[in-house]
Amino acid sequence: MAEMIVTETHGRVGLIRLDRPKALNALCDQLMAELGEQLLAFDADRAIGAVVLTGSEKAFAAGADIKEMQDRRYPAVLFDDFIARWETILRIRKPVIAAVAGFALGGGCELAMMCDIILAAETARFGQPEINLGIIPGAGGSQRLTRAVGKSKAMELILSGRMMDAGEAERANLVARVVPAAELVGEAIKLGERIAGLSPVAVLAAKQAVNRAYETTLTEGVRAERSLFLSLFGTPHQREGMAAFAEKRKPDFSAG
Ligand code: CAA
């Protein structure tokens, strides 16, 4: 039984709450293993169409667990690459929405950036403060933050360890939207419900297509998008979606 996460379902939305309050949800091995297992379970569950990942009011996650990492040494870390185990989230094919309140630092910011959409509470604070510990980001922060906010701001944040607030993160395009803290999880579930009510095949394809933009060249990405787009013409949901439009009714994507 999981000890460091809490799981709920809200209709077709699976919610995972990081729940290690004494360490501000620091991402230790056990928490990451529990998170990975639950993400895979939601991904395999046909009743779930989208996942929300959140933390507490004070912290989404304050980073990798510094106390657990303190005694790790090279080359032992090379052979037991603990960060590789964090990447389960990248194998999840359904949309994952990060609902971030409070600190999202270091590995916490990186975890949020591995999600597909970030919604932020007004209280959210993002940063990559690893430089203060004599290290650098190790779960993709130097790459994903740079792609999200551009070189100059990423350099400033990563080289200085400065945190940015929710407003700055929204202006820098790191987050999709900022909402009042009290509405954060509700808004994320609402967004998840909307997505989960659409064609699951089209949603998977859309996620894949946007990720190609993020991970590859324009030519490759456009080619991948075209192939996904054309493949959707073989689905009942394309027939239903277009018929519903022509007949001026709401589409029903529950079958198929
Ligand atoms: N690892 C382990 N424990 C942590 C932690 C972390 N990343 N962040 C906070 N905690 C613990 C604190 O040690 C403290 O525990 P005790 O009560 O047992 O002392 C508890 O959580 C509460 O923290 P604070 O008392 O420090 O709370 P605060 O409100 O004064 O400060 C904070 C909050 C600014 C987030 C501060 O805790 C902090 O700076 N945390 C570390 C942030 C950080 O450096 N993150 C990067 C980690 S490295 C990384 O993530 C590598 C990677 O790229 C994968």
mmCIF file of C-alpha atoms and ligand atoms in Angstrom:
data_model
loop_
_atom_site.group_PDB
_atom_site.id
_atom_site.type_symbol
_atom_site.label_atom_id
_atom_site.label_comp_id
_atom_site.label_asym_id
_atom_site.label_seq_id
_atom_site.Cartn_x
_atom_site.Cartn_y
_atom_site.Cartn_z
ATOM 1 C CA MET A 1 0.000 0.000 0.000
ATOM 2 C CA ALA A 2 1.289 3.429 -0.971
ATOM 3 C CA GLU A 3 2.529 5.591 1.919
ATOM 4 C CA MET A 4 3.703 8.733 0.144
ATOM 5 C CA ILE A 5 0.955 9.363 -2.372
ATOM 6 C CA VAL A 6 -2.826 9.573 -2.095
ATOM 7 C CA THR A 7 -4.945 8.455 -5.005
ATOM 8 C CA GLU A 8 -8.521 9.405 -5.914
ATOM 9 C CA THR A 9 -10.709 9.094 -8.962
ATOM 10 C CA HIS A 10 -13.140 11.811 -10.054
ATOM 11 C CA GLY A 11 -15.228 10.354 -12.858
ATOM 12 C CA ARG A 12 -12.757 9.588 -15.630
ATOM 13 C CA VAL A 13 -9.965 11.612 -13.994
ATOM 14 C CA GLY A 14 -7.323 9.933 -11.854
ATOM 15 C CA LEU A 15 -5.815 12.180 -9.175
ATOM 16 C CA ILE A 16 -2.458 11.560 -7.534
ATOM 17 C CA ARG A 17 -1.499 13.750 -4.577
ATOM 18 C CA LEU A 18 2.109 13.677 -3.417
ATOM 19 C CA ASP A 19 1.834 13.273 0.327
ATOM 20 C CA ARG A 20 5.109 13.558 2.176
ATOM 21 C CA PRO A 21 4.400 16.768 4.083
ATOM 22 C CA LYS A 22 7.291 16.600 6.560
ATOM 23 C CA ALA A 23 9.803 16.825 3.709
ATOM 24 C CA LEU A 24 7.771 19.195 1.480
ATOM 25 C CA ASN A 25 7.179 16.251 -0.871
ATOM 26 C CA ALA A 26 10.903 15.769 -1.505
ATOM 27 C CA LEU A 27 11.116 13.126 -4.197
ATOM 28 C CA CYS A 28 12.793 10.173 -2.515
ATOM 29 C CA ASP A 29 13.138 6.745 -4.148
ATOM 30 C CA GLN A 30 10.056 5.348 -2.399
ATOM 31 C CA LEU A 31 7.835 8.267 -3.425
ATOM 32 C CA MET A 32 8.994 8.065 -7.028
ATOM 33 C CA ALA A 33 8.432 4.299 -7.118
ATOM 34 C CA GLU A 34 4.888 4.715 -5.750
ATOM 35 C CA LEU A 35 4.193 7.524 -8.196
ATOM 36 C CA GLY A 36 5.477 5.507 -11.158
ATOM 37 C CA GLU A 37 3.402 2.484 -10.225
ATOM 38 C CA GLN A 38 0.205 4.530 -9.868
ATOM 39 C CA LEU A 39 0.787 6.410 -13.118
ATOM 40 C CA LEU A 40 1.151 3.091 -14.954
ATOM 41 C CA ALA A 41 -2.019 1.789 -13.275
ATOM 42 C CA PHE A 42 -4.038 4.836 -14.398
ATOM 43 C CA ASP A 43 -2.556 4.583 -17.888
ATOM 44 C CA ALA A 44 -3.692 0.953 -18.157
ATOM 45 C CA ASP A 45 -7.200 1.669 -16.814
ATOM 46 C CA ARG A 46 -9.681 2.221 -19.677
ATOM 47 C CA ALA A 47 -12.032 4.012 -17.251
ATOM 48 C CA ILE A 48 -9.470 6.794 -16.806
ATOM 49 C CA GLY A 49 -9.001 9.412 -19.525
ATOM 50 C CA ALA A 50 -6.671 11.925 -17.870
ATOM 51 C CA VAL A 51 -4.496 12.201 -14.782
ATOM 52 C CA VAL A 52 -3.957 15.110 -12.386
ATOM 53 C CA LEU A 53 -0.756 15.229 -10.359
ATOM 54 C CA THR A 54 -0.657 17.597 -7.420
ATOM 55 C CA GLY A 55 1.053 18.194 -4.079
ATOM 56 C CA SER A 56 0.117 20.179 -0.988
ATOM 57 C CA GLU A 57 -0.705 23.855 -0.527
ATOM 58 C CA LYS A 58 2.879 24.475 0.573
ATOM 59 C CA ALA A 59 4.745 22.334 -1.940
ATOM 60 C CA PHE A 60 4.175 20.527 -5.176
ATOM 61 C CA ALA A 61 7.639 19.088 -4.492
ATOM 62 C CA ALA A 62 10.793 20.730 -3.093
ATOM 63 C CA GLY A 63 13.060 18.644 -5.308
ATOM 64 C CA ALA A 64 14.921 15.375 -5.180
ATOM 65 C CA ASP A 65 15.529 14.223 -1.599
ATOM 66 C CA ILE A 66 18.779 15.954 -0.677
ATOM 67 C CA LYS A 67 19.273 13.884 2.483
ATOM 68 C CA GLU A 68 18.897 10.656 0.498
ATOM 69 C CA MET A 69 21.334 11.922 -2.182
ATOM 70 C CA GLN A 70 23.862 13.298 0.298
ATOM 71 C CA ASP A 71 25.946 10.108 0.573
ATOM 72 C CA ARG A 72 25.666 9.060 -3.052
ATOM 73 C CA ARG A 73 28.967 9.040 -4.897
ATOM 74 C CA TYR A 74 30.292 8.624 -8.405
ATOM 75 C CA PRO A 75 30.652 6.059 -9.989
ATOM 76 C CA ALA A 76 28.056 4.204 -7.877
ATOM 77 C CA VAL A 77 25.397 6.676 -9.115
ATOM 78 C CA LEU A 78 26.422 5.889 -12.656
ATOM 79 C CA PHE A 79 25.452 2.233 -12.222
ATOM 80 C CA ASP A 80 22.350 2.943 -10.137
ATOM 81 C CA ASP A 81 20.965 5.867 -12.138
ATOM 82 C CA PHE A 82 18.132 6.774 -9.755
ATOM 83 C CA ILE A 83 16.867 9.547 -12.033
ATOM 84 C CA ALA A 84 16.246 7.037 -14.834
ATOM 85 C CA ARG A 85 13.482 5.595 -12.659
ATOM 86 C CA TRP A 86 11.752 8.988 -12.584
ATOM 87 C CA GLU A 87 11.083 8.733 -16.284
ATOM 88 C CA THR A 88 8.117 6.387 -15.955
ATOM 89 C CA ILE A 89 5.970 9.504 -16.300
ATOM 90 C CA LEU A 90 7.284 9.971 -19.836
ATOM 91 C CA ARG A 91 5.833 6.571 -20.783
ATOM 92 C CA ILE A 92 2.279 7.604 -19.794
ATOM 93 C CA ARG A 93 0.235 8.007 -22.953
ATOM 94 C CA LYS A 94 -2.768 9.733 -21.388
ATOM 95 C CA PRO A 95 -2.576 13.452 -20.601
ATOM 96 C CA VAL A 96 -1.045 14.280 -17.231
ATOM 97 C CA ILE A 97 -1.886 17.680 -15.755
ATOM 98 C CA ALA A 98 0.365 19.091 -13.034
ATOM 99 C CA ALA A 99 -1.544 21.230 -10.520
ATOM 100 C CA VAL A 100 1.195 23.182 -8.782
ATOM 101 C CA ALA A 101 0.823 25.143 -5.540
ATOM 102 C CA GLY A 102 3.747 26.292 -3.420
ATOM 103 C CA PHE A 103 7.291 25.160 -4.133
ATOM 104 C CA ALA A 104 8.140 23.339 -7.360
ATOM 105 C CA LEU A 105 11.906 23.313 -7.048
ATOM 106 C CA GLY A 106 14.667 21.280 -8.602
ATOM 107 C CA GLY A 107 13.282 17.819 -9.301
ATOM 108 C CA GLY A 108 9.819 19.184 -8.388
ATOM 109 C CA CYS A 109 9.990 21.704 -11.212
ATOM 110 C CA GLU A 110 11.385 18.986 -13.473
ATOM 111 C CA LEU A 111 8.552 16.620 -12.553
ATOM 112 C CA ALA A 112 5.995 19.342 -13.341
ATOM 113 C CA MET A 113 7.716 19.936 -16.679
ATOM 114 C CA MET A 114 7.509 16.208 -17.486
ATOM 115 C CA CYS A 115 3.709 16.551 -17.244
ATOM 116 C CA ASP A 116 1.782 17.687 -20.312
ATOM 117 C CA ILE A 117 0.105 20.787 -18.902
ATOM 118 C CA ILE A 118 1.007 22.858 -15.842
ATOM 119 C CA LEU A 119 -1.729 24.745 -14.000
ATOM 120 C CA ALA A 120 -0.326 26.950 -11.256
ATOM 121 C CA ALA A 121 -1.865 28.411 -8.119
ATOM 122 C CA GLU A 122 -1.002 32.041 -7.401
ATOM 123 C CA THR A 123 1.209 30.670 -4.616
ATOM 124 C CA ALA A 124 3.374 28.554 -6.937
ATOM 125 C CA ARG A 125 7.119 29.175 -7.014
ATOM 126 C CA PHE A 126 9.296 27.513 -9.615
ATOM 127 C CA GLY A 127 13.056 27.178 -9.632
ATOM 128 C CA GLN A 128 16.108 25.043 -10.287
ATOM 129 C CA PRO A 129 18.197 25.730 -7.185
ATOM 130 C CA GLU A 130 20.561 22.759 -7.616
ATOM 131 C CA ILE A 131 23.506 25.129 -8.155
ATOM 132 C CA ASN A 132 23.263 25.993 -4.435
ATOM 133 C CA LEU A 133 24.049 22.345 -3.669
ATOM 134 C CA GLY A 134 27.068 22.141 -5.932
ATOM 135 C CA ILE A 135 25.201 20.226 -8.629
ATOM 136 C CA ILE A 136 23.038 21.012 -11.649
ATOM 137 C CA PRO A 137 19.510 19.863 -12.620
ATOM 138 C CA GLY A 138 19.526 16.150 -13.389
ATOM 139 C CA ALA A 139 15.984 15.260 -14.437
ATOM 140 C CA GLY A 140 15.802 17.352 -17.586
ATOM 141 C CA GLY A 141 15.612 20.822 -16.018
ATOM 142 C CA SER A 142 18.361 22.403 -18.086
ATOM 143 C CA GLN A 143 16.685 21.105 -21.255
ATOM 144 C CA ARG A 144 12.945 21.449 -20.614
ATOM 145 C CA LEU A 145 13.167 24.801 -18.826
ATOM 146 C CA THR A 146 15.253 26.193 -21.668
ATOM 147 C CA ARG A 147 12.736 25.002 -24.252
ATOM 148 C CA ALA A 148 9.865 26.458 -22.215
ATOM 149 C CA VAL A 149 11.225 29.867 -21.231
ATOM 150 C CA GLY A 150 14.162 30.422 -23.596
ATOM 151 C CA LYS A 151 17.901 30.525 -23.041
ATOM 152 C CA SER A 152 18.366 33.794 -21.175
ATOM 153 C CA LYS A 153 15.760 33.210 -18.463
ATOM 154 C CA ALA A 154 16.695 29.531 -18.114
ATOM 155 C CA MET A 155 20.347 30.501 -17.727
ATOM 156 C CA GLU A 156 19.450 33.106 -15.115
ATOM 157 C CA LEU A 157 17.319 30.710 -13.085
ATOM 158 C CA ILE A 158 19.681 27.732 -13.336
ATOM 159 C CA LEU A 159 22.919 29.662 -12.793
ATOM 160 C CA SER A 160 21.620 31.755 -9.885
ATOM 161 C CA GLY A 161 19.092 29.382 -8.301
ATOM 162 C CA ARG A 162 16.513 32.210 -8.207
ATOM 163 C CA MET A 163 12.851 31.209 -7.891
ATOM 164 C CA MET A 164 10.099 32.699 -10.037
ATOM 165 C CA ASP A 165 6.528 33.253 -8.941
ATOM 166 C CA ALA A 166 3.413 32.068 -10.748
ATOM 167 C CA GLY A 167 2.886 35.320 -12.656
ATOM 168 C CA GLU A 168 6.421 35.295 -14.021
ATOM 169 C CA ALA A 169 6.099 31.583 -14.892
ATOM 170 C CA GLU A 170 2.917 32.317 -16.833
ATOM 171 C CA ARG A 171 4.468 35.251 -18.691
ATOM 172 C CA ALA A 172 7.444 33.017 -19.522
ATOM 173 C CA ASN A 173 5.111 30.307 -20.893
ATOM 174 C CA LEU A 174 6.169 27.698 -18.346
ATOM 175 C CA VAL A 175 2.574 27.307 -17.178
ATOM 176 C CA ALA A 176 -0.673 27.202 -19.112
ATOM 177 C CA ARG A 177 -2.701 29.226 -16.615
ATOM 178 C CA VAL A 178 -2.643 30.689 -13.079
ATOM 179 C CA VAL A 179 -5.688 30.208 -10.856
ATOM 180 C CA PRO A 180 -6.543 31.085 -7.247
ATOM 181 C CA ALA A 181 -5.038 28.510 -4.873
ATOM 182 C CA ALA A 182 -8.438 27.385 -3.576
ATOM 183 C CA GLU A 183 -9.562 26.520 -7.101
ATOM 184 C CA LEU A 184 -6.385 24.823 -8.314
ATOM 185 C CA VAL A 185 -7.246 21.146 -7.974
ATOM 186 C CA GLY A 186 -10.886 21.720 -9.001
ATOM 187 C CA GLU A 187 -9.752 23.516 -12.152
ATOM 188 C CA ALA A 188 -7.279 20.743 -12.960
ATOM 189 C CA ILE A 189 -9.968 18.075 -12.512
ATOM 190 C CA LYS A 190 -12.367 20.118 -14.661
ATOM 191 C CA LEU A 191 -9.753 20.313 -17.419
ATOM 192 C CA GLY A 192 -9.062 16.584 -17.019
ATOM 193 C CA GLU A 193 -12.794 15.812 -17.270
ATOM 194 C CA ARG A 194 -13.111 17.856 -20.428
ATOM 195 C CA ILE A 195 -10.190 16.013 -22.026
ATOM 196 C CA ALA A 196 -11.388 12.620 -20.748
ATOM 197 C CA GLY A 197 -14.781 13.213 -22.407
ATOM 198 C CA LEU A 198 -13.219 13.524 -25.861
ATOM 199 C CA SER A 199 -12.072 10.775 -28.195
ATOM 200 C CA PRO A 200 -9.376 8.841 -26.296
ATOM 201 C CA VAL A 201 -7.667 7.903 -29.562
ATOM 202 C CA ALA A 202 -7.555 11.519 -30.761
ATOM 203 C CA VAL A 203 -6.335 12.672 -27.339
ATOM 204 C CA LEU A 204 -3.455 10.161 -27.382
ATOM 205 C CA ALA A 205 -2.577 11.209 -30.923
ATOM 206 C CA ALA A 206 -2.700 14.918 -30.011
ATOM 207 C CA LYS A 207 -0.359 14.367 -27.062
ATOM 208 C CA GLN A 208 2.022 12.404 -29.252
ATOM 209 C CA ALA A 209 1.953 15.076 -31.953
ATOM 210 C CA VAL A 210 2.695 17.970 -29.581
ATOM 211 C CA ASN A 211 5.515 15.974 -28.004
ATOM 212 C CA ARG A 212 7.064 15.551 -31.451
ATOM 213 C CA ALA A 213 7.205 19.363 -31.709
ATOM 214 C CA TYR A 214 9.010 19.417 -28.410
ATOM 215 C CA GLU A 215 11.440 16.611 -29.139
ATOM 216 C CA THR A 216 12.299 16.705 -32.818
ATOM 217 C CA THR A 217 12.791 18.885 -35.884
ATOM 218 C CA LEU A 218 9.962 20.719 -37.669
ATOM 219 C CA THR A 219 10.134 18.425 -40.706
ATOM 220 C CA GLU A 220 10.060 15.275 -38.587
ATOM 221 C CA GLY A 221 7.292 16.668 -36.401
ATOM 222 C CA VAL A 222 5.074 17.676 -39.305
ATOM 223 C CA ARG A 223 5.583 14.233 -40.847
ATOM 224 C CA ALA A 224 4.614 12.540 -37.582
ATOM 225 C CA GLU A 225 1.567 14.796 -37.197
ATOM 226 C CA ARG A 226 0.404 14.011 -40.745
ATOM 227 C CA SER A 227 0.615 10.302 -40.156
ATOM 228 C CA LEU A 228 -1.273 10.533 -36.843
ATOM 229 C CA PHE A 229 -3.886 12.839 -38.405
ATOM 230 C CA LEU A 230 -4.525 10.492 -41.326
ATOM 231 C CA SER A 231 -4.708 7.426 -39.069
ATOM 232 C CA LEU A 232 -7.594 9.019 -37.152
ATOM 233 C CA PHE A 233 -9.749 8.680 -40.282
ATOM 234 C CA GLY A 234 -9.816 4.963 -39.501
ATOM 235 C CA THR A 235 -11.526 5.494 -36.139
ATOM 236 C CA PRO A 236 -15.253 5.503 -35.286
ATOM 237 C CA HIS A 237 -14.638 8.721 -33.354
ATOM 238 C CA GLN A 238 -13.758 10.633 -36.519
ATOM 239 C CA ARG A 239 -17.069 9.465 -38.044
ATOM 240 C CA GLU A 240 -18.972 10.331 -34.862
ATOM 241 C CA GLY A 241 -17.280 13.728 -34.361
ATOM 242 C CA MET A 242 -17.906 14.880 -37.913
ATOM 243 C CA ALA A 243 -21.438 13.429 -38.110
ATOM 244 C CA ALA A 244 -22.351 15.177 -34.847
ATOM 245 C CA PHE A 245 -21.069 18.479 -36.221
ATOM 246 C CA ALA A 246 -23.092 18.090 -39.418
ATOM 247 C CA GLU A 247 -26.209 17.040 -37.462
ATOM 248 C CA LYS A 248 -25.780 19.911 -34.957
ATOM 249 C CA ARG A 249 -25.609 17.626 -31.913
ATOM 250 C CA LYS A 250 -23.055 16.816 -29.231
ATOM 251 C CA PRO A 251 -20.695 13.992 -30.204
ATOM 252 C CA ASP A 252 -20.730 10.822 -28.145
ATOM 253 C CA PHE A 253 -17.228 9.415 -27.882
ATOM 254 C CA SER A 254 -18.089 6.799 -25.263
ATOM 255 C CA ALA A 255 -18.253 3.908 -27.736
ATOM 256 C CA GLY A 256 -15.252 2.420 -29.558
HETATM 257 N N1 CAA B 1 15.157 17.131 0.268
HETATM 258 C C1 CAA B 1 15.055 16.681 1.521
HETATM 259 N N2 CAA B 1 14.378 17.332 2.478
HETATM 260 C C2 CAA B 1 13.825 18.505 2.149
HETATM 261 C C3 CAA B 1 13.901 19.044 0.856
HETATM 262 C C4 CAA B 1 14.599 18.300 -0.111
HETATM 263 N N3 CAA B 1 14.706 18.705 -1.377
HETATM 264 N N4 CAA B 1 13.267 20.227 0.847
HETATM 265 C C5 CAA B 1 12.782 20.424 2.078
HETATM 266 N N5 CAA B 1 13.112 19.379 2.870
HETATM 267 C C6 CAA B 1 12.809 19.197 4.282
HETATM 268 C C7 CAA B 1 13.667 20.097 5.158
HETATM 269 O O1 CAA B 1 14.930 19.505 5.392
HETATM 270 C C8 CAA B 1 12.819 20.185 6.399
HETATM 271 O O2 CAA B 1 12.970 18.989 7.135
HETATM 272 P P1 CAA B 1 13.219 19.042 8.751
HETATM 273 O O3 CAA B 1 11.950 19.666 9.270
HETATM 274 O O4 CAA B 1 13.393 17.613 9.103
HETATM 275 O O5 CAA B 1 14.408 19.898 8.956
HETATM 276 C C9 CAA B 1 11.394 20.185 5.842
HETATM 277 O O6 CAA B 1 11.477 19.646 4.534
HETATM 278 C C10 CAA B 1 10.814 21.592 5.739
HETATM 279 O O7 CAA B 1 11.721 22.390 4.983
HETATM 280 P P2 CAA B 1 12.260 23.804 5.489
HETATM 281 O O8 CAA B 1 12.317 23.873 6.972
HETATM 282 O O9 CAA B 1 13.546 24.087 4.765
HETATM 283 O O10 CAA B 1 11.086 24.746 4.958
HETATM 284 P P3 CAA B 1 11.170 26.288 4.559
HETATM 285 O O11 CAA B 1 9.762 26.715 4.341
HETATM 286 O O12 CAA B 1 12.026 27.037 5.517
HETATM 287 O O13 CAA B 1 11.964 26.306 3.137
HETATM 288 C C11 CAA B 1 12.414 25.546 0.906
HETATM 289 C C12 CAA B 1 11.363 25.734 2.016
HETATM 290 C C13 CAA B 1 12.876 26.919 0.385
HETATM 291 C C14 CAA B 1 11.725 24.778 -0.227
HETATM 292 C C15 CAA B 1 13.639 24.771 1.455
HETATM 293 O O14 CAA B 1 13.173 23.590 2.117
HETATM 294 C C16 CAA B 1 14.611 24.334 0.401
HETATM 295 O O15 CAA B 1 15.407 25.125 -0.058
HETATM 296 N N6 CAA B 1 14.574 23.041 0.011
HETATM 297 C C17 CAA B 1 15.500 22.466 -0.935
HETATM 298 C C18 CAA B 1 15.166 22.895 -2.384
HETATM 299 C C19 CAA B 1 16.197 22.326 -3.322
HETATM 300 O O16 CAA B 1 17.373 22.608 -3.244
HETATM 301 N N7 CAA B 1 15.734 21.491 -4.293
HETATM 302 C C20 CAA B 1 16.594 20.874 -5.249
HETATM 303 C C21 CAA B 1 16.987 19.502 -4.808
HETATM 304 S S1 CAA B 1 18.216 18.750 -5.830
HETATM 305 C C22 CAA B 1 17.376 18.115 -7.152
HETATM 306 O O17 CAA B 1 16.179 18.215 -7.251
HETATM 307 C C23 CAA B 1 18.226 17.399 -8.164
HETATM 308 C C24 CAA B 1 17.556 17.098 -9.444
HETATM 309 O O18 CAA B 1 17.569 17.923 -10.346
HETATM 310 C C25 CAA B 1 16.958 15.839 -9.712
#
